[in-house]
PDB file of C-alpha atoms and ligand atoms in Angstrom:
ATOM      1  CA  UNK V   1      19.976  69.977  11.762  1.00  0.00           C
ATOM      2  CA  UNK V   2      20.333  67.172  14.124  1.00  0.00           C
ATOM      3  CA  UNK V   3      22.350  64.236  13.173  1.00  0.00           C
ATOM      4  CA  UNK V   4      19.640  61.762  13.975  1.00  0.00           C
ATOM      5  CA  UNK V   5      18.063  61.295  10.562  1.00  0.00           C
ATOM      6  CA  UNK V   6      19.872  58.046  10.052  1.00  0.00           C
ATOM      7  CA  UNK V   7      18.628  56.692  13.573  1.00  0.00           C
ATOM      8  CA  UNK V   8      14.954  57.386  12.594  1.00  0.00           C
ATOM      9  CA  UNK V   9      15.228  56.503   8.811  1.00  0.00           C
ATOM     10  CA  UNK V  10      13.200  53.421   7.843  1.00  0.00           C
ATOM     11  CA  UNK V  11      14.355  52.902   4.240  1.00  0.00           C
ATOM     12  CA  UNK V  12      16.187  50.525   2.105  1.00  0.00           C
ATOM     13  CA  UNK V  13      18.250  53.030   0.033  1.00  0.00           C
ATOM     14  CA  UNK V  14      16.997  56.535   0.427  1.00  0.00           C
ATOM     15  CA  UNK V  15      19.357  58.277   2.796  1.00  0.00           C
ATOM     16  CA  UNK V  16      21.635  55.228   2.928  1.00  0.00           C
ATOM     17  CA  UNK V  17      24.358  57.808   3.551  1.00  0.00           C
ATOM     18  CA  UNK V  18      23.612  61.289   4.952  1.00  0.00           C
ATOM     19  CA  UNK V  19      26.154  64.084   4.528  1.00  0.00           C
ATOM     20  CA  UNK V  20      25.493  67.020   6.948  1.00  0.00           C
ATOM     21  CA  UNK V  21      26.722  70.475   6.204  1.00  0.00           C
ATOM     22  CA  UNK V  22      26.292  73.384   8.645  1.00  0.00           C
ATOM     23  CA  UNK V  23      26.467  75.874   5.841  1.00  0.00           C
ATOM     24  CA  UNK V  24      27.185  75.390   2.204  1.00  0.00           C
ATOM     25  CA  UNK V  25      26.566  77.196  -1.290  1.00  0.00           C
ATOM     26  CA  UNK V  26      23.981  74.684  -2.439  1.00  0.00           C
ATOM     27  CA  UNK V  27      23.323  71.205  -1.642  1.00  0.00           C
ATOM     28  CA  UNK V  28      22.873  70.412  -5.217  1.00  0.00           C
ATOM     29  CA  UNK V  29      26.359  71.718  -6.024  1.00  0.00           C
ATOM     30  CA  UNK V  30      27.718  69.563  -3.247  1.00  0.00           C
ATOM     31  CA  UNK V  31      25.756  66.437  -4.118  1.00  0.00           C
ATOM     32  CA  UNK V  32      26.916  66.783  -7.700  1.00  0.00           C
ATOM     33  CA  UNK V  33      30.624  66.816  -6.428  1.00  0.00           C
ATOM     34  CA  UNK V  34      29.951  63.653  -4.426  1.00  0.00           C
ATOM     35  CA  UNK V  35      28.264  61.959  -7.281  1.00  0.00           C
ATOM     36  CA  UNK V  36      31.143  62.748  -9.463  1.00  0.00           C
ATOM     37  CA  UNK V  37      33.227  61.022  -6.837  1.00  0.00           C
ATOM     38  CA  UNK V  38      31.147  57.830  -7.050  1.00  0.00           C
ATOM     39  CA  UNK V  39      28.703  58.433  -4.112  1.00  0.00           C
ATOM     40  CA  UNK V  40      26.016  55.696  -4.223  1.00  0.00           C
ATOM     41  CA  UNK V  41      22.361  55.874  -5.227  1.00  0.00           C
ATOM     42  CA  UNK V  42      20.364  57.214  -2.371  1.00  0.00           C
ATOM     43  CA  UNK V  43      23.235  59.491  -0.800  1.00  0.00           C
ATOM     44  CA  UNK V  44      21.559  62.508   0.913  1.00  0.00           C
ATOM     45  CA  UNK V  45      23.258  65.769   1.405  1.00  0.00           C
ATOM     46  CA  UNK V  46      21.693  68.034   4.069  1.00  0.00           C
ATOM     47  CA  UNK V  47      22.407  71.536   5.024  1.00  0.00           C
ATOM     48  CA  UNK V  48      21.301  73.954   7.855  1.00  0.00           C
ATOM     49  CA  UNK V  49      21.869  76.979   5.570  1.00  0.00           C
ATOM     50  CA  UNK V  50      22.595  77.659   1.926  1.00  0.00           C
ATOM     51  CA  UNK V  51      24.098  81.009   0.821  1.00  0.00           C
ATOM     52  CA  UNK V  52      23.752  80.022  -2.942  1.00  0.00           C
ATOM     53  CA  UNK V  53      20.595  78.132  -2.912  1.00  0.00           C
ATOM     54  CA  UNK V  54      19.382  77.617  -6.437  1.00  0.00           C
ATOM     55  CA  UNK V  55      15.951  77.540  -8.148  1.00  0.00           C
ATOM     56  CA  UNK V  56      15.339  76.712 -11.728  1.00  0.00           C
ATOM     57  CA  UNK V  57      16.420  78.774 -14.665  1.00  0.00           C
ATOM     58  CA  UNK V  58      19.123  80.573 -12.765  1.00  0.00           C
ATOM     59  CA  UNK V  59      16.778  81.754 -10.008  1.00  0.00           C
ATOM     60  CA  UNK V  60      17.680  81.711  -6.296  1.00  0.00           C
ATOM     61  CA  UNK V  61      16.236  79.973  -3.330  1.00  0.00           C
ATOM     62  CA  UNK V  62      16.074  81.570   0.057  1.00  0.00           C
ATOM     63  CA  UNK V  63      17.512  79.200   2.604  1.00  0.00           C
ATOM     64  CA  UNK V  64      17.943  80.743   5.972  1.00  0.00           C
ATOM     65  CA  UNK V  65      19.759  78.909   8.776  1.00  0.00           C
ATOM     66  CA  UNK V  66      17.833  76.408  10.812  1.00  0.00           C
ATOM     67  CA  UNK V  67      14.365  77.314   9.350  1.00  0.00           C
ATOM     68  CA  UNK V  68      13.947  74.752   6.569  1.00  0.00           C
ATOM     69  CA  UNK V  69      15.018  71.538   4.870  1.00  0.00           C
ATOM     70  CA  UNK V  70      17.640  72.198   2.234  1.00  0.00           C
ATOM     71  CA  UNK V  71      18.540  68.732   0.950  1.00  0.00           C
ATOM     72  CA  UNK V  72      19.810  66.912  -2.235  1.00  0.00           C
ATOM     73  CA  UNK V  73      19.269  63.187  -3.096  1.00  0.00           C
ATOM     74  CA  UNK V  74      21.622  61.408  -5.492  1.00  0.00           C
ATOM     75  CA  UNK V  75      19.775  59.031  -7.814  1.00  0.00           C
ATOM     76  CA  UNK V  76      21.338  56.730 -10.221  1.00  0.00           C
ATOM     77  CA  UNK V  77      18.215  55.480 -12.191  1.00  0.00           C
ATOM     78  CA  UNK V  78      18.703  53.252 -15.288  1.00  0.00           C
ATOM     79  CA  UNK V  79      16.410  55.117 -17.568  1.00  0.00           C
ATOM     80  CA  UNK V  80      16.804  57.276 -20.768  1.00  0.00           C
ATOM     81  CA  UNK V  81      17.757  60.920 -20.234  1.00  0.00           C
ATOM     82  CA  UNK V  82      14.272  61.679 -21.872  1.00  0.00           C
ATOM     83  CA  UNK V  83      12.733  60.322 -18.818  1.00  0.00           C
ATOM     84  CA  UNK V  84      14.708  62.129 -16.209  1.00  0.00           C
ATOM     85  CA  UNK V  85      12.388  65.205 -15.927  1.00  0.00           C
ATOM     86  CA  UNK V  86       9.641  62.890 -14.627  1.00  0.00           C
ATOM     87  CA  UNK V  87      11.704  62.402 -11.467  1.00  0.00           C
ATOM     88  CA  UNK V  88      10.710  65.832 -10.486  1.00  0.00           C
ATOM     89  CA  UNK V  89       7.150  64.877 -10.406  1.00  0.00           C
ATOM     90  CA  UNK V  90       7.805  61.831  -8.444  1.00  0.00           C
ATOM     91  CA  UNK V  91       9.671  63.812  -5.841  1.00  0.00           C
ATOM     92  CA  UNK V  92       6.831  66.155  -5.510  1.00  0.00           C
ATOM     93  CA  UNK V  93       4.509  63.166  -4.832  1.00  0.00           C
ATOM     94  CA  UNK V  94       6.960  62.120  -2.159  1.00  0.00           C
ATOM     95  CA  UNK V  95       7.149  65.611  -0.378  1.00  0.00           C
ATOM     96  CA  UNK V  96       3.311  65.770  -0.569  1.00  0.00           C
ATOM     97  CA  UNK V  97       2.953  62.449   1.287  1.00  0.00           C
ATOM     98  CA  UNK V  98       5.811  63.166   3.743  1.00  0.00           C
ATOM     99  CA  UNK V  99       4.146  66.504   4.693  1.00  0.00           C
ATOM    100  CA  UNK V 100       0.752  64.800   5.223  1.00  0.00           C
ATOM    101  CA  UNK V 101       2.351  62.126   7.266  1.00  0.00           C
ATOM    102  CA  UNK V 102       4.176  64.291   9.634  1.00  0.00           C
ATOM    103  CA  UNK V 103       2.303  67.702   9.609  1.00  0.00           C
ATOM    104  CA  UNK V 104      -1.208  66.357   8.752  1.00  0.00           C
ATOM    105  CA  UNK V 105      -1.497  68.970   5.844  1.00  0.00           C
ATOM    106  CA  UNK V 106      -3.080  68.524   2.434  1.00  0.00           C
ATOM    107  CA  UNK V 107      -0.642  70.315   0.192  1.00  0.00           C
ATOM    108  CA  UNK V 108      -1.065  70.490  -3.508  1.00  0.00           C
ATOM    109  CA  UNK V 109       1.224  70.209  -6.498  1.00  0.00           C
ATOM    110  CA  UNK V 110       1.758  73.082  -8.736  1.00  0.00           C
ATOM    111  CA  UNK V 111       3.116  71.238 -11.947  1.00  0.00           C
ATOM    112  CA  UNK V 112       5.977  70.485 -12.254  1.00  0.00           C
ATOM    113  CA  UNK V 113       8.036  71.341  -9.130  1.00  0.00           C
ATOM    114  CA  UNK V 114       6.190  73.289  -6.418  1.00  0.00           C
ATOM    115  CA  UNK V 115       4.083  72.274  -3.453  1.00  0.00           C
ATOM    116  CA  UNK V 116       1.465  74.757  -2.392  1.00  0.00           C
ATOM    117  CA  UNK V 117      -0.222  75.119   1.003  1.00  0.00           C
ATOM    118  CA  UNK V 118      -3.213  77.371   1.181  1.00  0.00           C
ATOM    119  CA  UNK V 119      -2.166  79.166  -2.034  1.00  0.00           C
ATOM    120  CA  UNK V 120       1.440  79.736  -0.956  1.00  0.00           C
ATOM    121  CA  UNK V 121       4.678  77.940  -2.022  1.00  0.00           C
ATOM    122  CA  UNK V 122       6.176  75.820   0.721  1.00  0.00           C
ATOM    123  CA  UNK V 123       8.546  73.524  -1.295  1.00  0.00           C
ATOM    124  CA  UNK V 124      10.401  73.811  -4.574  1.00  0.00           C
ATOM    125  CA  UNK V 125      12.264  70.975  -6.260  1.00  0.00           C
ATOM    126  CA  UNK V 126      15.262  71.223  -8.519  1.00  0.00           C
ATOM    127  CA  UNK V 127      16.288  68.230 -10.477  1.00  0.00           C
ATOM    128  CA  UNK V 128      19.639  68.295 -12.257  1.00  0.00           C
ATOM    129  CA  UNK V 129      21.030  65.584 -14.337  1.00  0.00           C
ATOM    130  CA  UNK V 130      24.555  64.481 -15.577  1.00  0.00           C
ATOM    131  CA  UNK V 131      24.467  62.283 -18.622  1.00  0.00           C
ATOM    132  CA  UNK V 132      26.665  60.752 -21.552  1.00  0.00           C
ATOM    133  CA  UNK V 133      24.736  60.322 -24.855  1.00  0.00           C
ATOM    134  CA  UNK V 134      21.499  58.762 -23.813  1.00  0.00           C
ATOM    135  CA  UNK V 135      22.661  57.269 -20.538  1.00  0.00           C
ATOM    136  CA  UNK V 136      22.152  58.978 -17.133  1.00  0.00           C
ATOM    137  CA  UNK V 137      25.140  59.046 -14.956  1.00  0.00           C
ATOM    138  CA  UNK V 138      23.396  60.553 -11.960  1.00  0.00           C
ATOM    139  CA  UNK V 139      20.480  62.753 -11.049  1.00  0.00           C
ATOM    140  CA  UNK V 140      20.522  65.226  -8.096  1.00  0.00           C
ATOM    141  CA  UNK V 141      17.299  65.967  -6.825  1.00  0.00           C
ATOM    142  CA  UNK V 142      17.237  69.041  -4.696  1.00  0.00           C
ATOM    143  CA  UNK V 143      14.272  69.701  -2.307  1.00  0.00           C
ATOM    144  CA  UNK V 144      13.705  72.926  -0.416  1.00  0.00           C
ATOM    145  CA  UNK V 145      10.898  72.855   2.282  1.00  0.00           C
ATOM    146  CA  UNK V 146      10.016  75.797   4.367  1.00  0.00           C
ATOM    147  CA  UNK V 147       9.592  74.659   7.894  1.00  0.00           C
ATOM    148  CA  UNK V 148       9.673  77.295  10.592  1.00  0.00           C
ATOM    149  CA  UNK V 149      10.057  80.713   9.119  1.00  0.00           C
ATOM    150  CA  UNK V 150       7.878  83.235  10.706  1.00  0.00           C
ATOM    151  CA  UNK V 151       8.227  85.715   7.667  1.00  0.00           C
ATOM    152  CA  UNK V 152       9.829  86.106   4.394  1.00  0.00           C
ATOM    153  CA  UNK V 153      11.643  88.779   2.509  1.00  0.00           C
ATOM    154  CA  UNK V 154       9.410  91.490   1.023  1.00  0.00           C
ATOM    155  CA  UNK V 155       9.607  89.984  -2.545  1.00  0.00           C
ATOM    156  CA  UNK V 156       8.422  86.444  -1.386  1.00  0.00           C
ATOM    157  CA  UNK V 157       5.712  87.665   1.023  1.00  0.00           C
ATOM    158  CA  UNK V 158       2.814  87.061  -1.384  1.00  0.00           C
ATOM    159  CA  UNK V 159       4.031  83.697  -2.769  1.00  0.00           C
ATOM    160  CA  UNK V 160       5.944  81.918  -0.069  1.00  0.00           C
ATOM    161  CA  UNK V 161       4.974  80.302   3.228  1.00  0.00           C
ATOM    162  CA  UNK V 162       6.182  77.726   5.870  1.00  0.00           C
ATOM    163  CA  UNK V 163       4.664  74.858   7.654  1.00  0.00           C
ATOM    164  CA  UNK V 164       4.746  76.977  10.805  1.00  0.00           C
ATOM    165  CA  UNK V 165       3.105  79.996   9.299  1.00  0.00           C
ATOM    166  CA  UNK V 166       0.197  77.730   7.985  1.00  0.00           C
ATOM    167  CA  UNK V 167      -0.256  75.406  10.951  1.00  0.00           C
ATOM    168  CA  UNK V 168       1.089  77.285  13.944  1.00  0.00           C
ATOM    169  CA  UNK V 169       3.196  74.326  14.833  1.00  0.00           C
ATOM    170  CA  UNK V 170       6.856  73.627  14.737  1.00  0.00           C
ATOM    171  CA  UNK V 171       7.871  70.326  13.145  1.00  0.00           C
ATOM    172  CA  UNK V 172      11.148  68.487  13.774  1.00  0.00           C
ATOM    173  CA  UNK V 173      12.954  68.679  10.418  1.00  0.00           C
ATOM    174  CA  UNK V 174      14.565  65.319  10.839  1.00  0.00           C
ATOM    175  CA  UNK V 175      11.009  63.709  11.002  1.00  0.00           C
ATOM    176  CA  UNK V 176       9.894  65.337   7.893  1.00  0.00           C
ATOM    177  CA  UNK V 177      13.080  64.254   6.057  1.00  0.00           C
ATOM    178  CA  UNK V 178      12.628  60.650   7.269  1.00  0.00           C
ATOM    179  CA  UNK V 179       8.934  60.624   6.154  1.00  0.00           C
ATOM    180  CA  UNK V 180       9.829  62.243   2.767  1.00  0.00           C
ATOM    181  CA  UNK V 181      12.599  59.671   2.118  1.00  0.00           C
ATOM    182  CA  UNK V 182      10.208  56.753   2.910  1.00  0.00           C
ATOM    183  CA  UNK V 183       7.727  58.164   0.359  1.00  0.00           C
ATOM    184  CA  UNK V 184      10.501  58.580  -2.282  1.00  0.00           C
ATOM    185  CA  UNK V 185      11.197  54.994  -2.119  1.00  0.00           C
ATOM    186  CA  UNK V 186       7.533  54.045  -2.446  1.00  0.00           C
ATOM    187  CA  UNK V 187       7.027  56.283  -5.531  1.00  0.00           C
ATOM    188  CA  UNK V 188      10.325  55.770  -7.054  1.00  0.00           C
ATOM    189  CA  UNK V 189       9.579  51.984  -7.232  1.00  0.00           C
ATOM    190  CA  UNK V 190       6.299  52.611  -8.925  1.00  0.00           C
ATOM    191  CA  UNK V 191       7.921  54.913 -11.300  1.00  0.00           C
ATOM    192  CA  UNK V 192      10.834  52.439 -12.188  1.00  0.00           C
ATOM    193  CA  UNK V 193       8.451  49.547 -12.768  1.00  0.00           C
ATOM    194  CA  UNK V 194       7.144  51.292 -15.994  1.00  0.00           C
ATOM    195  CA  UNK V 195       9.791  54.023 -16.475  1.00  0.00           C
ATOM    196  CA  UNK V 196       7.116  56.640 -16.639  1.00  0.00           C
ATOM    197  CA  UNK V 197       4.162  58.140 -14.828  1.00  0.00           C
ATOM    198  CA  UNK V 198       1.544  55.738 -15.683  1.00  0.00           C
ATOM    199  CA  UNK V 199       1.351  54.156 -12.202  1.00  0.00           C
ATOM    200  CA  UNK V 200       1.166  57.618 -10.675  1.00  0.00           C
ATOM    201  CA  UNK V 201      -1.081  59.756 -12.906  1.00  0.00           C
ATOM    202  CA  UNK V 202      -4.149  59.456 -10.928  1.00  0.00           C
ATOM    203  CA  UNK V 203      -2.356  60.260  -7.752  1.00  0.00           C
ATOM    204  CA  UNK V 204      -0.630  63.256  -9.240  1.00  0.00           C
ATOM    205  CA  UNK V 205      -3.574  64.774 -11.028  1.00  0.00           C
ATOM    206  CA  UNK V 206      -5.583  64.231  -7.780  1.00  0.00           C
ATOM    207  CA  UNK V 207      -3.190  66.709  -6.151  1.00  0.00           C
ATOM    208  CA  UNK V 208      -2.876  69.205  -8.832  1.00  0.00           C
ATOM    209  CA  UNK V 209      -3.572  72.565  -7.688  1.00  0.00           C
ATOM    210  CA  UNK V 210      -4.765  74.064 -10.911  1.00  0.00           C
ATOM    211  CA  UNK V 211      -6.645  71.095 -12.235  1.00  0.00           C
ATOM    212  CA  UNK V 212      -9.413  72.052 -14.614  1.00  0.00           C
ATOM    213  CA  UNK V 213      -8.499  75.849 -14.014  1.00  0.00           C
ATOM    214  CA  UNK V 214      -7.273  78.525 -16.362  1.00  0.00           C
ATOM    215  CA  UNK V 215      -3.491  78.796 -16.311  1.00  0.00           C
ATOM    216  CA  UNK V 216      -0.866  80.975 -17.971  1.00  0.00           C
ATOM    217  CA  UNK V 217       2.038  78.982 -19.382  1.00  0.00           C
ATOM    218  CA  UNK V 218       5.343  80.981 -19.447  1.00  0.00           C
ATOM    219  CA  UNK V 219       7.356  79.280 -22.152  1.00  0.00           C
ATOM    220  CA  UNK V 220      10.631  80.586 -23.808  1.00  0.00           C
ATOM    221  CA  UNK V 221       8.751  80.729 -27.066  1.00  0.00           C
ATOM    222  CA  UNK V 222       6.086  82.947 -25.462  1.00  0.00           C
ATOM    223  CA  UNK V 223       2.999  83.017 -23.125  1.00  0.00           C
ATOM    224  CA  UNK V 224      -0.235  81.371 -23.646  1.00  0.00           C
ATOM    225  CA  UNK V 225      -3.433  80.622 -21.679  1.00  0.00           C
ATOM    226  CA  UNK V 226      -5.513  77.501 -21.405  1.00  0.00           C
ATOM    227  CA  UNK V 227      -7.299  75.165 -19.117  1.00  0.00           C
ATOM    228  CA  UNK V 228      -4.953  72.743 -17.226  1.00  0.00           C
ATOM    229  CA  UNK V 229      -6.194  69.134 -17.692  1.00  0.00           C
ATOM    230  CA  UNK V 230      -3.438  67.167 -15.685  1.00  0.00           C
ATOM    231  CA  UNK V 231      -0.538  65.142 -16.938  1.00  0.00           C
ATOM    232  CA  UNK V 232       0.143  62.447 -19.465  1.00  0.00           C
ATOM    233  CA  UNK V 233       2.100  59.279 -18.676  1.00  0.00           C
ATOM    234  CA  UNK V 234       5.218  61.033 -19.636  1.00  0.00           C
ATOM    235  CA  UNK V 235       4.738  63.763 -17.308  1.00  0.00           C
ATOM    236  CA  UNK V 236       3.695  66.592 -19.717  1.00  0.00           C
ATOM    237  CA  UNK V 237       1.016  68.906 -18.774  1.00  0.00           C
ATOM    238  CA  UNK V 238      -2.194  68.898 -21.021  1.00  0.00           C
ATOM    239  CA  UNK V 239      -3.655  72.315 -21.600  1.00  0.00           C
ATOM    240  CA  UNK V 240      -6.651  72.906 -23.553  1.00  0.00           C
ATOM    241  CA  UNK V 241      -6.570  76.018 -25.625  1.00  0.00           C
ATOM    242  CA  UNK V 242      -9.574  78.292 -26.308  1.00  0.00           C
ATOM    243  CA  UNK V 243     -10.135  76.842 -29.696  1.00  0.00           C
ATOM    244  CA  UNK V 244     -10.526  73.425 -28.054  1.00  0.00           C
ATOM    245  CA  UNK V 245      -7.099  72.116 -29.237  1.00  0.00           C
ATOM    246  CA  UNK V 246      -4.912  70.421 -26.643  1.00  0.00           C
ATOM    247  CA  UNK V 247      -1.186  71.278 -26.081  1.00  0.00           C
ATOM    248  CA  UNK V 248       1.118  69.111 -24.304  1.00  0.00           C
ATOM    249  CA  UNK V 249       3.580  71.127 -22.312  1.00  0.00           C
ATOM    250  CA  UNK V 250       6.910  69.586 -21.510  1.00  0.00           C
ATOM    251  CA  UNK V 251       8.622  70.780 -18.275  1.00  0.00           C
ATOM    252  CA  UNK V 252      11.975  72.186 -18.377  1.00  0.00           C
ATOM    253  CA  UNK V 253      11.954  75.846 -19.377  1.00  0.00           C
ATOM    254  CA  UNK V 254       8.450  76.483 -18.498  1.00  0.00           C
ATOM    255  CA  UNK V 255       6.474  78.093 -15.477  1.00  0.00           C
ATOM    256  CA  UNK V 256       2.860  77.740 -14.934  1.00  0.00           C
ATOM    257  CA  UNK V 257       0.849  80.520 -13.250  1.00  0.00           C
ATOM    258  CA  UNK V 258      -2.744  81.055 -12.289  1.00  0.00           C
ATOM    259  CA  UNK V 259      -4.424  83.753 -14.330  1.00  0.00           C
ATOM    260  CA  UNK V 260      -4.901  86.053 -11.282  1.00  0.00           C
ATOM    261  CA  UNK V 261      -1.724  85.147  -9.255  1.00  0.00           C
ATOM    262  CA  UNK V 262       0.898  82.604  -8.522  1.00  0.00           C
ATOM    263  CA  UNK V 263      -1.414  79.704  -8.190  1.00  0.00           C
TER     264      UNK V 263
HETATM  265  C1  BT5 B   1      12.368  75.876  -7.333  1.00  0.00           C
HETATM  266  O1  BT5 B   1      12.715  76.823  -8.341  1.00  0.00           O
HETATM  267  O2  BT5 B   1      11.453  76.039  -6.723  1.00  0.00           O
HETATM  268  C2  BT5 B   1      13.481  74.927  -6.882  1.00  0.00           C
HETATM  269  C3  BT5 B   1      14.024  75.224  -5.603  1.00  0.00           C
HETATM  270  C4  BT5 B   1      15.002  74.113  -4.994  1.00  0.00           C
HETATM  271  C5  BT5 B   1      15.568  74.451  -3.833  1.00  0.00           C
HETATM  272  C6  BT5 B   1      16.361  73.178  -3.127  1.00  0.00           C
HETATM  273  S1  BT5 B   1      17.042  73.591  -1.589  1.00  0.00           S
HETATM  274  C7  BT5 B   1      18.056  72.269  -1.687  1.00  0.00           C
HETATM  275  C8  BT5 B   1      18.577  72.165  -3.163  1.00  0.00           C
HETATM  276  N1  BT5 B   1      19.827  72.972  -3.350  1.00  0.00           N
HETATM  277  C9  BT5 B   1      19.692  74.019  -4.063  1.00  0.00           C
HETATM  278  O3  BT5 B   1      20.407  74.883  -4.243  1.00  0.00           O
HETATM  279  N2  BT5 B   1      18.396  74.118  -4.561  1.00  0.00           N
HETATM  280  C10 BT5 B   1      17.599  72.939  -4.121  1.00  0.00           C
HETATM  281  P1  BT5 B   1      11.762  77.814  -9.063  1.00  0.00           P
HETATM  282  O4  BT5 B   1      10.543  77.106  -9.629  1.00  0.00           O
HETATM  283  O5  BT5 B   1      12.698  78.369 -10.210  1.00  0.00           O
HETATM  284  O6  BT5 B   1      11.446  78.818  -8.034  1.00  0.00           O
HETATM  285  C11 BT5 B   1      12.295  79.751  -7.561  1.00  0.00           C
HETATM  286  C12 BT5 B   1      11.539  81.000  -7.074  1.00  0.00           C
HETATM  287  O7  BT5 B   1      10.858  80.586  -5.915  1.00  0.00           O
HETATM  288  C13 BT5 B   1      12.326  82.211  -6.826  1.00  0.00           C
HETATM  289  O8  BT5 B   1      12.479  82.968  -7.872  1.00  0.00           O
HETATM  290  C14 BT5 B   1      11.438  82.848  -5.789  1.00  0.00           C
HETATM  291  O9  BT5 B   1      10.392  83.682  -6.424  1.00  0.00           O
HETATM  292  C15 BT5 B   1      10.797  81.808  -5.073  1.00  0.00           C
HETATM  293  N3  BT5 B   1      11.534  81.394  -3.801  1.00  0.00           N
HETATM  294  C16 BT5 B   1      12.874  81.563  -3.446  1.00  0.00           C
HETATM  295  N4  BT5 B   1      13.107  81.058  -2.168  1.00  0.00           N
HETATM  296  C17 BT5 B   1      11.855  80.727  -1.685  1.00  0.00           C
HETATM  297  C18 BT5 B   1      11.367  79.881  -0.565  1.00  0.00           C
HETATM  298  N5  BT5 B   1      12.299  79.609   0.465  1.00  0.00           N
HETATM  299  N6  BT5 B   1      10.252  79.638  -0.482  1.00  0.00           N
HETATM  300  C19 BT5 B   1       9.317  79.828  -1.298  1.00  0.00           C
HETATM  301  N7  BT5 B   1       9.549  80.398  -2.595  1.00  0.00           N
HETATM  302  C20 BT5 B   1      10.845  80.837  -2.857  1.00  0.00           C
END
């Protein structure tokens, strides 16, 4: 990754400091270390390659050299720990906008943390928090965007894709990072004004990939099916069950799948 992100960034705080790493285990791990040492709100850690890229729930994230954006943003929001999971949704909106601005694509969001282009995952988000009692010390928002891969390992072939594979074009990663950071500021401000998703619900639901479709919710307590109806102001997903009752699914230990496949 070229060190010109700072030069093209047009933001007040997002990316105020950019730490570049050629290779690291995980930018989330490195960002946590920096946050513990007092790195300010808006510090961005970017790596060219991760050898221990992390997904949610102990899963791994494929992060080959030079082919994607592997970055983590340190946030220090003054909100309750209960609201922190909504930041994942705010970040998803920011990536969606950044990709539209730079690559001209209409990606969609798979609640809570995936971006989908033509039915395949092109971005995943992993938000981790450090807190004491009800106060957030910091949040590390990890974002992985597949940019120029031409193929994926066998086990990811049917679910993953890159901007290049979907558009046939190669995009400069620095431009994508800058556009995403600009959108982060825009949506973060809207989020912080109310401390919840109320100012962003319409936008989010308008981009939800499985809105009004049947989904399968995989929760630690078991699996169930229903129709996805969009998010609430607290970021939960509303699912209508067969008997007409509604369930609010809280993000965290939950994955949502299409009934016939990943989306
Ligand atoms: C995620 O988890 O989607 C969160 C991914 C976050 C990655 C970023 S990169 C920068 C920062 N540093 C890190 O260490 N992590 C963050 P989850 O919803 O659990 O999805 C993980 C699953 O996605 C895996 O089990 C695979 O099936 C699939 N997967 C792995 N690598 C992928 C890739 N490059 N593109 C698309 N899908 C992938």
